[in-house]
Amino acid sequence: MSSEQSVEPGGGALGAPTAGTALLEVIGLSKAFSGAPALRSVDLTIRAGEIHGLLGANGSGKSTLIKILAGFHQPDDGRIIVNGDERPMPLGPRGLRDHGVAFVHQDLGLIPASTVLEHMALDSHGAAPGLRRISWRDERLRVEELLARFQVSIDPDALIEILSPVQRAMVAVVRAVGDQERAIGNARSLLVLDEPTVFLPRDEIDLLFALLRRLKSQGNSVVLVSHDLDEVLAVTDRVTVLRDGSLAGTRDVAGQTRQDIVELILGAPDEHVPHGKPTVRTDLPPLMAAEGLTGDRIQNLSIELRGGEVVGVTGLAGSGFEELPELLFGARTRRAGTILVDGREVTRPTPREMLDRRITLVPSDRKAEGAAQDLTVNENLALPFFGDHSGGWLIRWSALREQAQRICRRFNVVPPSVELTFSNLSGGNQQKALLGKWFQTDPLVMLLNEPTQGVDVGARREIFKLIREAVTDGMSALCATSDYEQLVELADRVLILQDGQVRHELHGAEITKDSLAALIYSEAAA
Amino acid sequence: MTAIDDTPATSTATSDAAAPPRRRFREPERFALIGVWIVLIVFFVLRVPDTFPTTANLSNMLGSQAVLLILALGLIIPLRAGDYDLSVASVLTLSAVIVAALNVTHGWSIWIASVVAILAGVLVGVVNGFIVARFGIDPFIVTLGIGTIVVGLSSIVADSRTVSGVDPVLSDVMLSKPFLNIPVDFYYAVVLCAIVWYVFEKTALGQRLLFVGQNRDVARLNGVAVQKLRWIGLICSATIAACAGVVYVGTTRSADPGSGAGFLLPAFAAAFLGSTTLRIGRFNPWGTLIAVYFLVTGITGLQLMGAEQYVQQLFYGSALVIAVVLSQAVRVRSLHKRVATAIPVSATPTTDLAEGENPTERSDS
């Protein structure tokens, strides 16, 4: 990657960070894995009382940087200064965790059957021997004070499992701050949040962000790692962008557009996938239709999916939009309604029946539902095709392997080695491989559930292009997502659900982020 | 599509010689157990040269383990689908006492008695599978309960005593016509091993079982009939356990309600130890065969050196624990190495590469 004007070594825009304003300074941090550089002399400065976004495509080095701070990896070179103290290298297995830096990972690390109080009382720093008696009365007072201070109204005795996703995230955040307070006294702490919003319903994210702002106002700092640029722009003060292991730049968010940041991440201008003319085949009967469909949330919903169109489905969390793909695929039990494929009713919809009728589902949770992570890429891509190529039960591995290689090449899966374990692919590449697998079955309809969740901007663009191409060739796609940007770019029409029913429908140019947000939230307010 | 060249590992895709993973020579860990086995053999040959490296001992070791091997081969079928079958040893017992009781007490033909015994095994498998698939209950508990019931039934069938004097025709088939000085039941076990290998590696059934064991949701969303396959797996293990029971009666000519009790742990030890070799992290038949004979080599050798009977429990028990620990450690290590060597670093301008060497770190997503 050639050096560009946008690169500002050392975060030059800041000027020299003076002692007292910088909570964390990382200078010239480098790390290579088996000779392959993952970080090249990266600088990062986190000021006291700021929310700082850390951005970059998959493989840009964000994870490596965070993992070095957390002590999972040891850096090859570089200096780390916390609160004015230079930390001796190597950092040791606890990283900066005993020095005022707390980490909250995507999975939050909470136990469903335990209470909020139990989690907060759990001394994750383990300094005291495990037999120290816990004074539950003191702990309760401490936890209540902590929750009150950050205006989090959650009952300390509530079980984690009854909390909403955003409440869980808030518990994890407050716990991390509380642990730091206990470990280092009342000094300011730095909280590192790694993709905290991926599993949160969009309309609740603001609650988490409000909490982060309260943390900030009390002198703490936050590092937010995220793929979601809208979120990052909404809440952060400054962002640092990494690209190919190097610093691409540090910017004040004020005055930056989404486009500026995307270009900084990609190192090239963002190209929108040309939407082109609508290719909807209104002359043909719908490829798939449902009438009076009722599931857990969905109520008496009717929908038609025609060849050549991408139908977006969205709404607030709980409105039922996230249920629709699985319901149509027969992966969830419907309570009522008929599903028709190519004009014929499917009397007992199951995933198998639907696959036989060339309906495919791309689930939202790749790790849990998309692929067997411990098996190879080849095996995962072969799964729907065992028994093909030979007309029976016998597997012809040579044919399947060639097919998997073809999929990987055609859909630009990197690295293109099909004998790798699937978990070795990054999120974007996993998704491209899985889409490629289903395109290989020549589907009539592709049901997509959050197809670009946790996928970086580059891969996301490619995925949109692939879907668009297939639709132009006559396929139909249903895309359930709460990502408005995606609907604007991809959908020909958008159904907005509320209480399990379609309340609004937008077509073509009517689909904008503003119109989507207005319709979705106006319903909520009403 | 951008110009991404095939790596050497993938460009030889035209030959159909190997099953999916082509890392035959890249992971020495896969052969570690065989290496330790050889060391063990050399050790015993040197230490007890008079009794260990003899035809009689070799023949005894190979033949005596056929029942265990057959049982373990049945066991790895539900294990591949992620299900524990704790009733296999009980089914072996039931099958053995049915053969003995019908033949000796009731005077039935040995062949009809054997068929009835195997059908009883099928029935136990059907019941196990029915409860697991229909009510969605963990087979660990279901097979534990059903297995205990089956032991009780065995006592009823055998009238709580040892039934001996089984028609020698059966033992003729199992033992008396040794080929290359090795009892024929060994060859039955090897044939079964080959069949299981073929089904696992070459058929859609085997691959679907694998996906069911790895991730039920993925299997289901890809159109695999998950519950049906789990049911089939449990029927296979019970049926094969019943066959092992018939072989058992053939080798001992008697059966009692305690016959199978000692087989459960060795079968699990062999299955798990087998999963640390040849195909790391996967239950595989040839690995299981190697594990069975590795275990018997150690036990026989130690006993020839003068160890007491209890060495058997010590050996099987530690083998199971060590196998489980090893399979975890080796798997993580080999994943590390594979990532480090297999990812062509910055092969393309696209940055969308899994980064780092730690396989558990799922990058930025």
JSON list of C-alpha atoms in Angstrom, two decimals, chain B residues 202-353:
[
{"chain": "B", "resi": 202, "resn": "LYS", "atom": "CA", "xyz": [-16.89, -41.73, 1.08]},
{"chain": "B", "resi": 203, "resn": "THR", "atom": "CA", "xyz": [-20.59, -41.49, 1.60]},
{"chain": "B", "resi": 204, "resn": "ALA", "atom": "CA", "xyz": [-23.02, -38.67, 2.09]},
{"chain": "B", "resi": 205, "resn": "LEU", "atom": "CA", "xyz": [-24.30, -40.40, 5.22]},
{"chain": "B", "resi": 206, "resn": "GLY", "atom": "CA", "xyz": [-20.85, -40.21, 6.82]},
{"chain": "B", "resi": 207, "resn": "GLN", "atom": "CA", "xyz": [-20.35, -36.55, 5.99]},
{"chain": "B", "resi": 208, "resn": "ARG", "atom": "CA", "xyz": [-23.81, -35.63, 7.17]},
{"chain": "B", "resi": 209, "resn": "LEU", "atom": "CA", "xyz": [-23.17, -37.42, 10.46]},
{"chain": "B", "resi": 210, "resn": "LEU", "atom": "CA", "xyz": [-20.03, -35.33, 10.78]},
{"chain": "B", "resi": 211, "resn": "PHE", "atom": "CA", "xyz": [-21.94, -32.09, 10.31]},
{"chain": "B", "resi": 212, "resn": "VAL", "atom": "CA", "xyz": [-24.60, -33.18, 12.76]},
{"chain": "B", "resi": 213, "resn": "GLY", "atom": "CA", "xyz": [-21.84, -33.74, 15.31]},
{"chain": "B", "resi": 214, "resn": "GLN", "atom": "CA", "xyz": [-20.06, -30.48, 14.54]},
{"chain": "B", "resi": 215, "resn": "ASN", "atom": "CA", "xyz": [-23.01, -28.13, 14.40]},
{"chain": "B", "resi": 216, "resn": "ARG", "atom": "CA", "xyz": [-26.64, -29.23, 14.46]},
{"chain": "B", "resi": 217, "resn": "ASP", "atom": "CA", "xyz": [-28.00, -25.87, 13.31]},
{"chain": "B", "resi": 218, "resn": "VAL", "atom": "CA", "xyz": [-25.72, -25.72, 10.31]},
{"chain": "B", "resi": 219, "resn": "ALA", "atom": "CA", "xyz": [-26.70, -29.26, 9.38]},
{"chain": "B", "resi": 220, "resn": "ARG", "atom": "CA", "xyz": [-30.40, -28.53, 9.76]},
{"chain": "B", "resi": 221, "resn": "LEU", "atom": "CA", "xyz": [-30.29, -25.33, 7.73]},
{"chain": "B", "resi": 222, "resn": "ASN", "atom": "CA", "xyz": [-28.47, -27.22, 4.99]},
{"chain": "B", "resi": 223, "resn": "GLY", "atom": "CA", "xyz": [-31.30, -29.69, 4.73]},
{"chain": "B", "resi": 224, "resn": "VAL", "atom": "CA", "xyz": [-29.80, -32.52, 6.78]},
{"chain": "B", "resi": 225, "resn": "ALA", "atom": "CA", "xyz": [-32.36, -34.61, 8.68]},
{"chain": "B", "resi": 226, "resn": "VAL", "atom": "CA", "xyz": [-30.58, -34.16, 12.01]},
{"chain": "B", "resi": 227, "resn": "GLN", "atom": "CA", "xyz": [-32.85, -36.16, 14.32]},
{"chain": "B", "resi": 228, "resn": "LYS", "atom": "CA", "xyz": [-33.14, -39.03, 11.89]},
{"chain": "B", "resi": 229, "resn": "LEU", "atom": "CA", "xyz": [-29.37, -39.31, 11.55]},
{"chain": "B", "resi": 230, "resn": "ARG", "atom": "CA", "xyz": [-28.87, -39.22, 15.31]},
{"chain": "B", "resi": 231, "resn": "TRP", "atom": "CA", "xyz": [-31.42, -42.00, 15.56]},
{"chain": "B", "resi": 232, "resn": "ILE", "atom": "CA", "xyz": [-29.60, -44.01, 12.89]},
{"chain": "B", "resi": 233, "resn": "GLY", "atom": "CA", "xyz": [-26.33, -43.49, 14.75]},
{"chain": "B", "resi": 234, "resn": "LEU", "atom": "CA", "xyz": [-27.72, -44.91, 17.97]},
{"chain": "B", "resi": 235, "resn": "ILE", "atom": "CA", "xyz": [-29.27, -47.86, 16.13]},
{"chain": "B", "resi": 236, "resn": "CYS", "atom": "CA", "xyz": [-25.90, -48.60, 14.50]},
{"chain": "B", "resi": 237, "resn": "SER", "atom": "CA", "xyz": [-24.01, -48.54, 17.79]},
{"chain": "B", "resi": 238, "resn": "ALA", "atom": "CA", "xyz": [-26.52, -50.82, 19.52]},
{"chain": "B", "resi": 239, "resn": "THR", "atom": "CA", "xyz": [-26.65, -53.22, 16.58]},
{"chain": "B", "resi": 240, "resn": "ILE", "atom": "CA", "xyz": [-22.89, -53.45, 16.34]},
{"chain": "B", "resi": 241, "resn": "ALA", "atom": "CA", "xyz": [-22.67, -53.86, 20.12]},
{"chain": "B", "resi": 242, "resn": "ALA", "atom": "CA", "xyz": [-25.05, -56.82, 19.82]},
{"chain": "B", "resi": 243, "resn": "CYS", "atom": "CA", "xyz": [-22.79, -58.29, 17.13]},
{"chain": "B", "resi": 244, "resn": "ALA", "atom": "CA", "xyz": [-19.86, -57.82, 19.51]},
{"chain": "B", "resi": 245, "resn": "GLY", "atom": "CA", "xyz": [-21.90, -59.76, 22.07]},
{"chain": "B", "resi": 246, "resn": "VAL", "atom": "CA", "xyz": [-22.29, -62.69, 19.66]},
{"chain": "B", "resi": 247, "resn": "VAL", "atom": "CA", "xyz": [-18.55, -62.67, 18.97]},
{"chain": "B", "resi": 248, "resn": "TYR", "atom": "CA", "xyz": [-17.98, -62.55, 22.71]},
{"chain": "B", "resi": 249, "resn": "VAL", "atom": "CA", "xyz": [-20.03, -65.70, 23.30]},
{"chain": "B", "resi": 250, "resn": "GLY", "atom": "CA", "xyz": [-18.15, -67.33, 20.45]},
{"chain": "B", "resi": 251, "resn": "THR", "atom": "CA", "xyz": [-14.84, -66.68, 22.13]},
{"chain": "B", "resi": 252, "resn": "THR", "atom": "CA", "xyz": [-15.86, -67.65, 25.67]},
{"chain": "B", "resi": 253, "resn": "ARG", "atom": "CA", "xyz": [-18.68, -70.18, 25.02]},
{"chain": "B", "resi": 254, "resn": "SER", "atom": "CA", "xyz": [-20.46, -68.73, 28.04]},
{"chain": "B", "resi": 255, "resn": "ALA", "atom": "CA", "xyz": [-22.13, -65.55, 29.19]},
{"chain": "B", "resi": 256, "resn": "ASP", "atom": "CA", "xyz": [-23.28, -63.97, 32.41]},
{"chain": "B", "resi": 257, "resn": "PRO", "atom": "CA", "xyz": [-25.01, -60.69, 33.31]},
{"chain": "B", "resi": 258, "resn": "GLY", "atom": "CA", "xyz": [-21.64, -59.14, 34.12]},
{"chain": "B", "resi": 259, "resn": "SER", "atom": "CA", "xyz": [-19.98, -60.04, 30.83]},
{"chain": "B", "resi": 260, "resn": "GLY", "atom": "CA", "xyz": [-20.00, -56.60, 29.25]},
{"chain": "B", "resi": 261, "resn": "ALA", "atom": "CA", "xyz": [-19.37, -54.44, 32.28]},
{"chain": "B", "resi": 262, "resn": "GLY", "atom": "CA", "xyz": [-15.65, -54.19, 31.74]},
{"chain": "B", "resi": 263, "resn": "PHE", "atom": "CA", "xyz": [-15.95, -53.09, 28.12]},
{"chain": "B", "resi": 264, "resn": "LEU", "atom": "CA", "xyz": [-17.50, -49.64, 28.44]},
{"chain": "B", "resi": 265, "resn": "LEU", "atom": "CA", "xyz": [-14.51, -47.65, 29.56]},
{"chain": "B", "resi": 266, "resn": "PRO", "atom": "CA", "xyz": [-11.97, -49.35, 27.25]},
{"chain": "B", "resi": 267, "resn": "ALA", "atom": "CA", "xyz": [-14.31, -48.70, 24.31]},
{"chain": "B", "resi": 268, "resn": "PHE", "atom": "CA", "xyz": [-14.49, -44.98, 25.13]},
{"chain": "B", "resi": 269, "resn": "ALA", "atom": "CA", "xyz": [-10.75, -44.89, 25.78]},
{"chain": "B", "resi": 270, "resn": "ALA", "atom": "CA", "xyz": [-10.09, -46.43, 22.37]},
{"chain": "B", "resi": 271, "resn": "ALA", "atom": "CA", "xyz": [-12.55, -44.12, 20.60]},
{"chain": "B", "resi": 272, "resn": "PHE", "atom": "CA", "xyz": [-11.08, -40.95, 22.13]},
{"chain": "B", "resi": 273, "resn": "LEU", "atom": "CA", "xyz": [-7.49, -42.09, 21.81]},
{"chain": "B", "resi": 274, "resn": "GLY", "atom": "CA", "xyz": [-8.27, -42.99, 18.20]},
{"chain": "B", "resi": 275, "resn": "SER", "atom": "CA", "xyz": [-9.49, -39.46, 17.60]},
{"chain": "B", "resi": 276, "resn": "THR", "atom": "CA", "xyz": [-6.01, -38.14, 18.38]},
{"chain": "B", "resi": 277, "resn": "THR", "atom": "CA", "xyz": [-4.47, -40.03, 15.52]},
{"chain": "B", "resi": 278, "resn": "LEU", "atom": "CA", "xyz": [-4.75, -40.13, 11.71]},
{"chain": "B", "resi": 279, "resn": "ARG", "atom": "CA", "xyz": [-7.65, -37.65, 11.66]},
{"chain": "B", "resi": 280, "resn": "ILE", "atom": "CA", "xyz": [-7.04, -35.34, 14.56]},
{"chain": "B", "resi": 281, "resn": "GLY", "atom": "CA", "xyz": [-10.15, -34.26, 16.37]},
{"chain": "B", "resi": 282, "resn": "ARG", "atom": "CA", "xyz": [-12.39, -36.71, 14.56]},
{"chain": "B", "resi": 283, "resn": "PHE", "atom": "CA", "xyz": [-13.51, -40.15, 15.63]},
{"chain": "B", "resi": 284, "resn": "ASN", "atom": "CA", "xyz": [-12.11, -42.45, 12.98]},
{"chain": "B", "resi": 285, "resn": "PRO", "atom": "CA", "xyz": [-12.10, -46.24, 12.60]},
{"chain": "B", "resi": 286, "resn": "TRP", "atom": "CA", "xyz": [-8.44, -46.84, 11.78]},
{"chain": "B", "resi": 287, "resn": "GLY", "atom": "CA", "xyz": [-7.39, -44.58, 14.62]},
{"chain": "B", "resi": 288, "resn": "THR", "atom": "CA", "xyz": [-9.68, -46.58, 16.89]},
{"chain": "B", "resi": 289, "resn": "LEU", "atom": "CA", "xyz": [-8.07, -49.81, 15.71]},
{"chain": "B", "resi": 290, "resn": "ILE", "atom": "CA", "xyz": [-4.61, -48.44, 16.43]},
{"chain": "B", "resi": 291, "resn": "ALA", "atom": "CA", "xyz": [-5.76, -47.23, 19.84]},
{"chain": "B", "resi": 292, "resn": "VAL", "atom": "CA", "xyz": [-7.22, -50.61, 20.80]},
{"chain": "B", "resi": 293, "resn": "TYR", "atom": "CA", "xyz": [-4.00, -52.40, 19.94]},
{"chain": "B", "resi": 294, "resn": "PHE", "atom": "CA", "xyz": [-1.86, -49.73, 21.50]},
{"chain": "B", "resi": 295, "resn": "LEU", "atom": "CA", "xyz": [-3.74, -50.21, 24.75]},
{"chain": "B", "resi": 296, "resn": "VAL", "atom": "CA", "xyz": [-3.52, -54.00, 24.70]},
{"chain": "B", "resi": 297, "resn": "THR", "atom": "CA", "xyz": [0.18, -53.84, 23.87]},
{"chain": "B", "resi": 298, "resn": "GLY", "atom": "CA", "xyz": [0.82, -51.75, 26.95]},
{"chain": "B", "resi": 299, "resn": "ILE", "atom": "CA", "xyz": [-1.30, -53.89, 29.23]},
{"chain": "B", "resi": 300, "resn": "THR", "atom": "CA", "xyz": [-0.01, -57.22, 27.96]},
{"chain": "B", "resi": 301, "resn": "GLY", "atom": "CA", "xyz": [3.59, -56.06, 28.12]},
{"chain": "B", "resi": 302, "resn": "LEU", "atom": "CA", "xyz": [3.24, -54.78, 31.66]},
{"chain": "B", "resi": 303, "resn": "GLN", "atom": "CA", "xyz": [1.53, -57.97, 32.76]},
{"chain": "B", "resi": 304, "resn": "LEU", "atom": "CA", "xyz": [4.27, -60.06, 31.18]},
{"chain": "B", "resi": 305, "resn": "MET", "atom": "CA", "xyz": [6.74, -57.98, 33.15]},
{"chain": "B", "resi": 306, "resn": "GLY", "atom": "CA", "xyz": [4.91, -59.07, 36.27]},
{"chain": "B", "resi": 307, "resn": "ALA", "atom": "CA", "xyz": [2.35, -56.32, 36.84]},
{"chain": "B", "resi": 308, "resn": "GLU", "atom": "CA", "xyz": [-0.86, -57.19, 38.63]},
{"chain": "B", "resi": 309, "resn": "GLN", "atom": "CA", "xyz": [-4.29, -57.35, 37.04]},
{"chain": "B", "resi": 310, "resn": "TYR", "atom": "CA", "xyz": [-5.15, -53.84, 38.21]},
{"chain": "B", "resi": 311, "resn": "VAL", "atom": "CA", "xyz": [-2.69, -52.40, 35.71]},
{"chain": "B", "resi": 312, "resn": "GLN", "atom": "CA", "xyz": [-5.53, -52.76, 33.22]},
{"chain": "B", "resi": 313, "resn": "GLN", "atom": "CA", "xyz": [-7.74, -50.21, 34.99]},
{"chain": "B", "resi": 314, "resn": "LEU", "atom": "CA", "xyz": [-4.82, -47.85, 35.49]},
{"chain": "B", "resi": 315, "resn": "PHE", "atom": "CA", "xyz": [-3.89, -48.07, 31.84]},
{"chain": "B", "resi": 316, "resn": "TYR", "atom": "CA", "xyz": [-7.37, -47.69, 30.35]},
{"chain": "B", "resi": 317, "resn": "GLY", "atom": "CA", "xyz": [-8.31, -44.92, 32.73]},
{"chain": "B", "resi": 318, "resn": "SER", "atom": "CA", "xyz": [-5.20, -42.86, 32.11]},
{"chain": "B", "resi": 319, "resn": "ALA", "atom": "CA", "xyz": [-5.44, -43.50, 28.38]},
{"chain": "B", "resi": 320, "resn": "LEU", "atom": "CA", "xyz": [-8.94, -42.01, 28.29]},
{"chain": "B", "resi": 321, "resn": "VAL", "atom": "CA", "xyz": [-7.98, -38.92, 30.26]},
{"chain": "B", "resi": 322, "resn": "ILE", "atom": "CA", "xyz": [-4.72, -38.38, 28.39]},
{"chain": "B", "resi": 323, "resn": "ALA", "atom": "CA", "xyz": [-6.48, -38.90, 25.06]},
{"chain": "B", "resi": 324, "resn": "VAL", "atom": "CA", "xyz": [-9.05, -36.21, 25.77]},
{"chain": "B", "resi": 325, "resn": "VAL", "atom": "CA", "xyz": [-6.39, -33.76, 26.94]},
{"chain": "B", "resi": 326, "resn": "LEU", "atom": "CA", "xyz": [-4.16, -34.57, 23.98]},
{"chain": "B", "resi": 327, "resn": "SER", "atom": "CA", "xyz": [-6.85, -34.29, 21.38]},
{"chain": "B", "resi": 328, "resn": "GLN", "atom": "CA", "xyz": [-7.58, -30.79, 22.62]},
{"chain": "B", "resi": 329, "resn": "ALA", "atom": "CA", "xyz": [-3.94, -29.72, 22.80]},
{"chain": "B", "resi": 330, "resn": "VAL", "atom": "CA", "xyz": [-2.94, -31.23, 19.48]},
{"chain": "B", "resi": 331, "resn": "ARG", "atom": "CA", "xyz": [-5.93, -29.79, 17.72]},
{"chain": "B", "resi": 332, "resn": "VAL", "atom": "CA", "xyz": [-5.18, -26.26, 18.87]},
{"chain": "B", "resi": 333, "resn": "ARG", "atom": "CA", "xyz": [-1.51, -26.62, 17.99]},
{"chain": "B", "resi": 334, "resn": "SER", "atom": "CA", "xyz": [-2.13, -28.00, 14.54]},
{"chain": "B", "resi": 335, "resn": "LEU", "atom": "CA", "xyz": [-4.62, -25.23, 13.86]},
{"chain": "B", "resi": 336, "resn": "HIS", "atom": "CA", "xyz": [-1.94, -22.71, 14.79]},
{"chain": "B", "resi": 337, "resn": "LYS", "atom": "CA", "xyz": [0.50, -24.25, 12.44]},
{"chain": "B", "resi": 338, "resn": "ARG", "atom": "CA", "xyz": [-1.93, -24.61, 9.61]},
{"chain": "B", "resi": 339, "resn": "VAL", "atom": "CA", "xyz": [-2.82, -20.95, 9.74]},
{"chain": "B", "resi": 340, "resn": "ALA", "atom": "CA", "xyz": [0.77, -19.90, 9.92]},
{"chain": "B", "resi": 341, "resn": "THR", "atom": "CA", "xyz": [1.81, -21.94, 6.91]},
{"chain": "B", "resi": 342, "resn": "ALA", "atom": "CA", "xyz": [-1.29, -21.96, 4.81]},
{"chain": "B", "resi": 343, "resn": "ILE", "atom": "CA", "xyz": [-2.15, -18.30, 4.62]},
{"chain": "B", "resi": 344, "resn": "PRO", "atom": "CA", "xyz": [-0.22, -16.64, 1.86]},
{"chain": "B", "resi": 345, "resn": "VAL", "atom": "CA", "xyz": [0.56, -13.37, 3.53]},
{"chain": "B", "resi": 346, "resn": "SER", "atom": "CA", "xyz": [-0.60, -10.31, 1.65]},
{"chain": "B", "resi": 347, "resn": "ALA", "atom": "CA", "xyz": [-1.18, -12.40, -1.42]},
{"chain": "B", "resi": 348, "resn": "THR", "atom": "CA", "xyz": [-3.62, -9.87, -2.75]},
{"chain": "B", "resi": 349, "resn": "PRO", "atom": "CA", "xyz": [-4.29, -6.22, -2.31]},
{"chain": "B", "resi": 350, "resn": "THR", "atom": "CA", "xyz": [-7.52, -7.14, -0.60]},
{"chain": "B", "resi": 351, "resn": "THR", "atom": "CA", "xyz": [-7.02, -6.80, 3.09]},
{"chain": "B", "resi": 352, "resn": "ASP", "atom": "CA", "xyz": [-9.73, -9.19, 4.04]},
{"chain": "B", "resi": 353, "resn": "LEU", "atom": "CA", "xyz": [-7.44, -11.83, 5.52]}
]
